[in-house]
Amino acid sequence: MRAHDKEIDQAGGRPTRARPARHADTGAYGGLRALQRAAGNAAVARAISEDQQDAHGEQASAVRRDTPVHDALRPPRSPAHGGTHAPHVQRAEGDDLRGAKSPEQIVAALKKSGHSDDDAWDLMRHMTSQQFAAGEGQSEFNILDHIKDASSLRIPPVKKRMAEGLMSKRWTIRHYTGSDPSSPPGFSDIASTYDNAAAGKAGDHTNVADWRSLGNIKFTFYLVAVDGQVPARNWLNDTHWYAEWDLDSIPQCWVSPDLLEKMNKPMDADGARTTMQGVKAFRGSGSELKALLAASAFGSGNDPVTAVDNAIGGAFELKVPGGLPVTEWKKK
């Protein structure tokens, strides 16, 4: 994914009555009566059993109206493995997503499954869990487990002091777009690829492999700029305009290197977990990520933006859930 425009969830048994006590029957007649009682009791037992099975069957097939769709579709726990056995409806949903050939087909599959209203984080978790389905005895893959919360990470005081100079610079995020140098873009909001596709505006840059393998389709993408400098990216040569926001003003975001090359391959849940091990991905507010990036970048090079790339482990992007309003398009 690039930091430029992608335009375009008992039935009870019957009550029983106490029967009056009877004296035991004796002789041949008594034996016949005993056989009749045994046959009758067996018939009654079968009838009760069938009634209970019917009641349980009706109850198991009914979904409470106040149960979220994603809860109703969640596969049952397997006592043998502590994992899950996916029912038919979930397998079908995963097949719809994995087999989608266009953004429109993915949007349709998500609407059908009830996940189209998930927020950016939940949708990313859901889509990657479907893409990298759990094999026999495996637990479900959760990509959010591999994105560390910046607020829980301790920055050593010595690193904080060393990063003070870098922290004092102006940190912003930029979204680049616009192929016409003489005319600024005609839109005033940075929209996610999901929103664009749902509106029928998925553009040439939309990559279905990104959607299926990363699930980050309700995020928008940006480059981090330090004192007006952004890291080198080849695709910047094709853009002429950018919008800019102070990083401190962003309430929620996350950073990682480009994950497509790692994740765009056939894997099960365990394979995806192994692939994500060691990936440097962090989430938090813009201020929290700035402090973390500055401390990580110190000692990784003299050029701040290149140093941040090096600290993260490669060309990285900052992702914001949803979109951001544009107040001004600036010429590159």
Tab-separated table of C-alpha atoms in Angstrom:
chain	number	residue	atom	x	y	z
A	1	MET	CA	0.000	0.000	0.000
A	2	ARG	CA	1.181	3.513	-0.700
A	3	ALA	CA	0.752	6.750	1.192
A	4	HIS	CA	-0.969	8.403	-1.711
A	5	ASP	CA	-4.511	8.497	-3.042
A	6	LYS	CA	-6.243	5.176	-3.902
A	7	GLU	CA	-9.133	6.940	-5.670
A	8	ILE	CA	-10.625	6.139	-6.976
A	9	ASP	CA	-20.544	-11.526	15.060
A	10	GLN	CA	-32.261	-25.614	27.585
A	11	ALA	CA	-35.045	-26.402	26.250
A	12	GLY	CA	-36.570	-28.089	29.369
A	13	GLY	CA	-38.060	-31.543	29.370
A	14	ARG	CA	-41.734	-32.163	30.098
A	15	PRO	CA	-42.819	-32.003	33.721
A	16	THR	CA	-43.473	-35.443	35.157
A	17	ARG	CA	-46.182	-36.465	37.585
A	18	ALA	CA	-45.593	-38.821	40.495
A	19	ARG	CA	-47.327	-42.147	39.999
A	20	PRO	CA	-49.104	-44.004	42.824
A	21	ALA	CA	-47.286	-47.041	44.089
A	22	ARG	CA	-48.484	-50.424	42.787
A	23	HIS	CA	-48.063	-53.947	44.099
A	24	ALA	CA	-45.893	-56.171	41.989
A	25	ASP	CA	-47.815	-58.467	39.622
A	26	THR	CA	-47.175	-62.207	39.922
A	27	GLY	CA	-47.456	-65.261	37.688
A	28	ALA	CA	-47.878	-65.448	33.902
A	29	TYR	CA	-50.329	-62.605	33.867
A	30	GLY	CA	-47.878	-60.580	35.857
A	31	GLY	CA	-45.116	-61.387	33.360
A	32	LEU	CA	-47.317	-60.222	30.490
A	33	ARG	CA	-48.094	-56.993	32.333
A	34	ALA	CA	-44.398	-56.474	32.969
A	35	LEU	CA	-43.657	-56.832	29.273
A	36	GLN	CA	-46.413	-54.376	28.391
A	37	ARG	CA	-45.125	-51.865	30.926
A	38	ALA	CA	-41.582	-52.245	29.594
A	39	ALA	CA	-42.736	-51.681	26.026
A	40	GLY	CA	-44.830	-48.711	27.094
A	41	ASN	CA	-41.986	-47.196	29.058
A	42	ALA	CA	-39.658	-47.563	26.093
A	43	ALA	CA	-42.155	-45.851	23.814
A	44	VAL	CA	-42.611	-43.013	26.257
A	45	ALA	CA	-38.834	-42.661	26.616
A	46	ARG	CA	-38.462	-42.498	22.838
A	47	ALA	CA	-41.162	-39.866	22.573
A	48	ILE	CA	-39.606	-37.734	25.287
A	49	SER	CA	-36.187	-38.115	23.711
A	50	GLU	CA	-37.548	-37.066	20.312
A	51	ASP	CA	-39.335	-34.069	21.843
A	52	GLN	CA	-36.156	-32.994	23.597
A	53	GLN	CA	-34.111	-33.394	20.435
A	54	ASP	CA	-36.663	-31.314	18.522
A	55	ALA	CA	-36.569	-28.652	21.207
A	56	HIS	CA	-32.775	-28.590	21.265
A	57	GLY	CA	-32.628	-28.541	17.497
A	58	GLU	CA	-34.969	-25.559	17.281
A	59	GLN	CA	-33.020	-23.708	19.903
A	60	ALA	CA	-29.615	-24.432	18.368
A	61	SER	CA	-30.784	-23.213	14.972
A	62	ALA	CA	-32.285	-20.013	16.294
A	63	VAL	CA	-30.106	-16.932	16.665
A	64	ARG	CA	-31.246	-14.410	19.234
A	65	ARG	CA	-32.154	-11.121	17.630
A	66	ASP	CA	-29.908	-9.244	20.057
A	67	THR	CA	-26.839	-11.380	19.203
A	68	PRO	CA	-24.334	-9.573	16.931
A	69	VAL	CA	-23.783	-11.256	13.595
A	70	HIS	CA	-20.090	-11.860	14.233
A	71	ASP	CA	-20.938	-13.602	17.547
A	72	ALA	CA	-23.590	-15.741	15.904
A	73	LEU	CA	-21.175	-16.823	13.198
A	74	ARG	CA	-18.268	-17.459	15.568
A	75	PRO	CA	-17.285	-21.147	15.293
A	76	PRO	CA	-17.828	-23.366	18.333
A	77	ARG	CA	-14.948	-24.296	20.590
A	78	SER	CA	-13.453	-27.718	20.034
A	79	PRO	CA	-12.967	-29.573	23.323
A	80	ALA	CA	-10.342	-31.803	21.723
A	81	HIS	CA	-7.971	-29.061	20.633
A	82	GLY	CA	-9.155	-25.894	22.365
A	83	GLY	CA	-9.420	-24.414	18.884
A	84	THR	CA	-12.320	-23.990	16.486
A	85	HIS	CA	-14.253	-25.967	13.934
A	86	ALA	CA	-15.615	-23.557	11.340
A	87	PRO	CA	-19.275	-24.153	10.449
A	88	HIS	CA	-20.367	-24.046	6.822
A	89	VAL	CA	-21.392	-20.387	6.909
A	90	GLN	CA	-17.921	-19.255	8.038
A	91	ARG	CA	-16.120	-21.416	5.493
A	92	ALA	CA	-18.342	-19.953	2.797
A	93	GLU	CA	-17.582	-16.445	4.011
A	94	GLY	CA	-13.830	-17.076	3.956
A	95	ASP	CA	-14.131	-18.570	0.480
A	96	ASP	CA	-15.975	-15.457	-0.711
A	97	LEU	CA	-13.196	-13.207	0.551
A	98	ARG	CA	-10.306	-15.365	-0.629
A	99	GLY	CA	-11.883	-15.821	-4.044
A	100	ALA	CA	-12.750	-12.165	-4.635
A	101	LYS	CA	-11.175	-10.771	-7.784
A	102	SER	CA	-12.155	-7.130	-7.392
A	103	PRO	CA	-12.723	-4.557	-4.639
A	104	GLU	CA	-16.445	-4.668	-5.406
A	105	GLN	CA	-16.561	-8.437	-4.774
A	106	ILE	CA	-14.766	-8.000	-1.453
A	107	VAL	CA	-17.204	-5.270	-0.383
A	108	ALA	CA	-20.117	-7.551	-1.338
A	109	ALA	CA	-18.654	-10.459	0.669
A	110	LEU	CA	-18.187	-8.245	3.737
A	111	LYS	CA	-21.735	-6.894	3.503
A	112	LYS	CA	-23.088	-10.438	3.144
A	113	SER	CA	-21.215	-11.579	6.261
A	114	GLY	CA	-22.214	-8.569	8.380
A	115	HIS	CA	-18.650	-7.248	8.718
A	116	SER	CA	-18.965	-4.210	6.485
A	117	ASP	CA	-19.699	-1.993	9.522
A	118	ASP	CA	-16.624	-3.137	11.479
A	119	ASP	CA	-14.197	-0.371	12.362
A	120	ALA	CA	-10.787	-0.316	10.689
A	121	TRP	CA	-9.059	-2.398	13.388
A	122	ASP	CA	-11.757	-5.084	13.670
A	123	LEU	CA	-12.066	-5.394	9.913
A	124	MET	CA	-8.321	-5.869	9.530
A	125	ARG	CA	-8.388	-8.575	12.212
A	126	HIS	CA	-11.386	-10.293	10.599
A	127	MET	CA	-10.115	-10.241	7.030
A	128	THR	CA	-6.655	-11.557	7.873
A	129	SER	CA	-8.141	-14.313	10.060
A	130	GLN	CA	-10.200	-15.411	7.045
A	131	GLN	CA	-7.293	-15.121	4.629
A	132	PHE	CA	-4.989	-17.144	6.883
A	133	ALA	CA	-7.492	-19.691	8.157
A	134	ALA	CA	-6.659	-21.828	11.179
A	135	GLY	CA	-5.617	-25.367	10.354
A	136	GLU	CA	-6.463	-28.426	12.433
A	137	GLY	CA	-5.632	-27.735	16.071
A	138	GLN	CA	-4.555	-24.130	15.393
A	139	SER	CA	-5.950	-21.006	17.010
A	140	GLU	CA	-7.271	-18.146	14.915
A	141	PHE	CA	-4.726	-15.684	13.573
A	142	ASN	CA	-5.073	-12.187	15.062
A	143	ILE	CA	-2.899	-9.612	13.370
A	144	LEU	CA	-3.550	-7.108	16.167
A	145	ASP	CA	-1.490	-9.316	18.487
A	146	HIS	CA	1.531	-8.347	16.400
A	147	ILE	CA	1.027	-4.563	16.567
A	148	LYS	CA	2.542	-3.351	19.836
A	149	ASP	CA	0.866	-0.623	21.875
A	150	ALA	CA	3.311	2.277	22.037
A	151	SER	CA	1.936	3.412	25.400
A	152	SER	CA	3.047	0.119	26.979
A	153	LEU	CA	6.639	0.411	25.746
A	154	ARG	CA	9.240	1.986	28.030
A	155	ILE	CA	11.727	4.336	26.404
A	156	PRO	CA	14.946	4.428	28.468
A	157	PRO	CA	15.653	7.907	29.890
A	158	VAL	CA	19.032	8.084	28.170
A	159	LYS	CA	17.375	7.524	24.799
A	160	LYS	CA	14.780	10.181	25.572
A	161	ARG	CA	17.504	12.691	26.284
A	162	MET	CA	19.428	11.798	23.146
A	163	ALA	CA	16.260	12.123	21.031
A	164	GLU	CA	15.328	15.583	22.350
A	165	GLY	CA	16.892	17.343	19.390
A	166	LEU	CA	14.962	15.194	16.910
A	167	MET	CA	11.761	15.592	18.917
A	168	SER	CA	12.071	19.375	18.725
A	169	LYS	CA	11.756	19.311	14.938
A	170	ARG	CA	8.391	19.591	13.219
A	171	TRP	CA	6.831	16.175	12.627
A	172	THR	CA	3.960	15.967	10.138
A	173	ILE	CA	2.268	13.366	7.976
A	174	ARG	CA	1.641	13.860	4.290
A	175	HIS	CA	-0.672	12.304	1.732
A	176	TYR	CA	0.565	12.642	-1.843
A	177	THR	CA	-1.604	12.518	-4.961
A	178	GLY	CA	-2.381	14.372	-8.167
A	179	SER	CA	-0.919	13.573	-11.571
A	180	ASP	CA	-1.674	17.017	-13.035
A	181	PRO	CA	0.861	19.612	-11.912
A	182	SER	CA	-1.361	22.464	-13.022
A	183	SER	CA	-4.543	21.435	-11.240
A	184	PRO	CA	-4.899	20.442	-7.557
A	185	PRO	CA	-7.035	17.426	-6.654
A	186	GLY	CA	-10.757	18.050	-6.625
A	187	PHE	CA	-11.626	16.291	-3.369
A	188	SER	CA	-11.431	17.550	0.207
A	189	ASP	CA	-11.261	14.332	2.232
A	190	ILE	CA	-8.768	11.475	2.222
A	191	ALA	CA	-11.024	8.423	1.932
A	192	SER	CA	-10.092	4.812	2.625
A	193	THR	CA	-9.927	2.312	-0.205
A	194	TYR	CA	-12.997	0.593	1.293
A	195	ASP	CA	-15.047	3.782	1.196
A	196	ASN	CA	-13.934	4.520	-2.348
A	197	ALA	CA	-14.806	1.001	-3.509
A	198	ALA	CA	-18.181	1.070	-1.734
A	199	ALA	CA	-18.893	4.306	-3.606
A	200	GLY	CA	-17.817	2.746	-6.902
A	201	LYS	CA	-14.603	4.773	-7.080
A	202	ALA	CA	-11.894	2.142	-6.666
A	203	GLY	CA	-9.003	3.370	-8.763
A	204	ASP	CA	-6.029	1.986	-10.623
A	205	HIS	CA	-3.856	1.865	-7.505
A	206	THR	CA	-6.240	-0.437	-5.611
A	207	ASN	CA	-4.554	-3.810	-5.245
A	208	VAL	CA	-6.841	-6.736	-4.331
A	209	ALA	CA	-3.821	-8.605	-2.921
A	210	ASP	CA	-3.435	-5.759	-0.401
A	211	TRP	CA	-7.044	-6.180	0.625
A	212	ARG	CA	-6.973	-9.923	1.143
A	213	SER	CA	-3.512	-10.281	2.672
A	214	LEU	CA	-3.414	-7.197	4.899
A	215	GLY	CA	-7.051	-6.271	5.514
A	216	ASN	CA	-6.075	-2.624	6.094
A	217	ILE	CA	-8.743	-1.283	3.754
A	218	LYS	CA	-10.437	1.115	6.199
A	219	PHE	CA	-7.172	2.918	6.925
A	220	THR	CA	-5.661	5.797	4.978
A	221	PHE	CA	-1.927	6.025	4.300
A	222	TYR	CA	0.701	8.701	4.850
A	223	LEU	CA	4.408	9.427	4.854
A	224	VAL	CA	6.046	10.893	7.947
A	225	ALA	CA	7.868	14.170	7.279
A	226	VAL	CA	10.484	15.657	9.613
A	227	ASP	CA	11.082	19.377	9.117
A	228	GLY	CA	9.497	19.127	5.677
A	229	GLN	CA	11.577	16.176	4.480
A	230	VAL	CA	10.011	12.846	3.511
A	231	PRO	CA	11.820	9.553	2.841
A	232	ALA	CA	12.649	8.674	-0.741
A	233	ARG	CA	9.926	6.728	-2.535
A	234	ASN	CA	9.947	6.040	-6.273
A	235	TRP	CA	6.212	6.563	-6.652
A	236	LEU	CA	6.550	10.176	-5.485
A	237	ASN	CA	7.797	10.999	-8.977
A	238	ASP	CA	4.230	10.518	-10.248
A	239	THR	CA	2.588	12.931	-7.808
A	240	HIS	CA	2.493	16.734	-7.696
A	241	TRP	CA	0.345	17.638	-4.659
A	242	TYR	CA	0.156	16.786	-0.987
A	243	ALA	CA	-1.967	17.517	2.085
A	244	GLU	CA	-0.322	17.782	5.497
A	245	TRP	CA	-1.258	17.380	9.165
A	246	ASP	CA	0.714	17.720	12.435
A	247	LEU	CA	1.534	14.268	13.743
A	248	ASP	CA	0.697	15.382	17.301
A	249	SER	CA	-2.894	16.057	16.174
A	250	ILE	CA	-3.589	12.449	15.150
A	251	PRO	CA	-5.456	10.635	17.952
A	252	GLN	CA	-4.963	7.096	16.615
A	253	CYS	CA	-2.577	5.568	14.091
A	254	TRP	CA	-0.055	2.797	13.509
A	255	VAL	CA	3.213	2.271	11.679
A	256	SER	CA	4.925	-0.686	10.087
A	257	PRO	CA	7.153	-1.445	7.122
A	258	ASP	CA	5.378	-2.474	3.937
A	259	LEU	CA	3.986	-5.932	4.783
A	260	LEU	CA	2.628	-6.974	1.395
A	261	GLU	CA	5.665	-8.922	0.264
A	262	LYS	CA	5.681	-10.879	3.541
A	263	MET	CA	1.958	-11.565	3.736
A	264	ASN	CA	0.878	-12.015	0.117
A	265	LYS	CA	1.452	-15.779	0.010
A	266	PRO	CA	-0.526	-18.950	0.847
A	267	MET	CA	-0.325	-19.581	4.599
A	268	ASP	CA	-2.429	-20.926	7.438
A	269	ALA	CA	-2.797	-19.206	10.815
A	270	ASP	CA	0.445	-20.594	12.225
A	271	GLY	CA	2.294	-19.574	9.081
A	272	ALA	CA	0.991	-16.024	9.370
A	273	ARG	CA	2.042	-15.846	13.023
A	274	THR	CA	5.538	-17.017	12.125
A	275	THR	CA	5.759	-14.470	9.320
A	276	MET	CA	4.763	-11.597	11.610
A	277	GLN	CA	7.336	-12.500	14.262
A	278	GLY	CA	9.932	-9.792	14.503
A	279	VAL	CA	7.980	-7.269	12.409
A	280	LYS	CA	8.252	-3.785	13.902
A	281	ALA	CA	4.656	-2.554	14.049
A	282	PHE	CA	3.363	-0.077	16.633
A	283	ARG	CA	0.057	1.672	17.384
A	284	GLY	CA	-0.857	4.683	19.481
A	285	SER	CA	-1.478	8.411	19.249
A	286	GLY	CA	0.605	10.537	16.944
A	287	SER	CA	2.503	11.947	19.922
A	288	GLU	CA	3.264	8.472	21.297
A	289	LEU	CA	4.515	7.236	17.948
A	290	LYS	CA	6.616	10.348	17.420
A	291	ALA	CA	8.411	9.772	20.722
A	292	LEU	CA	8.954	6.103	19.892
A	293	LEU	CA	10.190	6.788	16.362
A	294	ALA	CA	12.525	9.558	17.476
A	295	ALA	CA	14.081	7.377	20.173
A	296	SER	CA	14.368	4.434	17.749
A	297	ALA	CA	15.847	6.551	14.968
A	298	PHE	CA	18.640	8.004	17.086
A	299	GLY	CA	21.878	6.418	15.971
A	300	SER	CA	20.336	4.995	12.766
A	301	GLY	CA	21.690	7.702	10.488
A	302	ASN	CA	22.134	11.434	10.112
A	303	ASP	CA	19.110	12.020	7.879
A	304	PRO	CA	16.069	11.803	10.205
A	305	VAL	CA	13.574	10.367	7.709
A	306	THR	CA	16.042	7.750	6.447
A	307	ALA	CA	16.937	6.962	10.055
A	308	VAL	CA	13.269	6.281	10.827
A	309	ASP	CA	13.066	3.930	7.830
A	310	ASN	CA	16.128	2.095	9.136
A	311	ALA	CA	14.746	1.910	12.674
A	312	ILE	CA	11.412	0.434	11.526
A	313	GLY	CA	13.112	-2.092	9.275
A	314	GLY	CA	12.415	-0.744	5.808
A	315	ALA	CA	10.237	1.686	3.890
A	316	PHE	CA	7.361	2.331	6.261
A	317	GLU	CA	3.969	3.996	6.215
A	318	LEU	CA	1.772	5.550	8.851
A	319	LYS	CA	-1.841	4.406	8.797
A	320	VAL	CA	-4.844	6.305	10.199
A	321	PRO	CA	-8.217	4.599	10.779
A	322	GLY	CA	-10.796	6.246	8.554
A	323	GLY	CA	-9.884	9.398	6.688
A	324	LEU	CA	-8.739	12.953	7.290
A	325	PRO	CA	-10.153	16.249	6.013
A	326	VAL	CA	-8.025	18.298	3.643
A	327	THR	CA	-7.802	22.017	4.360
A	328	GLU	CA	-5.241	22.794	1.676
A	329	TRP	CA	-3.488	21.105	-1.229
A	330	LYS	CA	0.155	22.109	-1.411
A	331	LYS	CA	2.261	21.969	-4.554
A	332	LYS	CA	5.175	19.575	-4.263
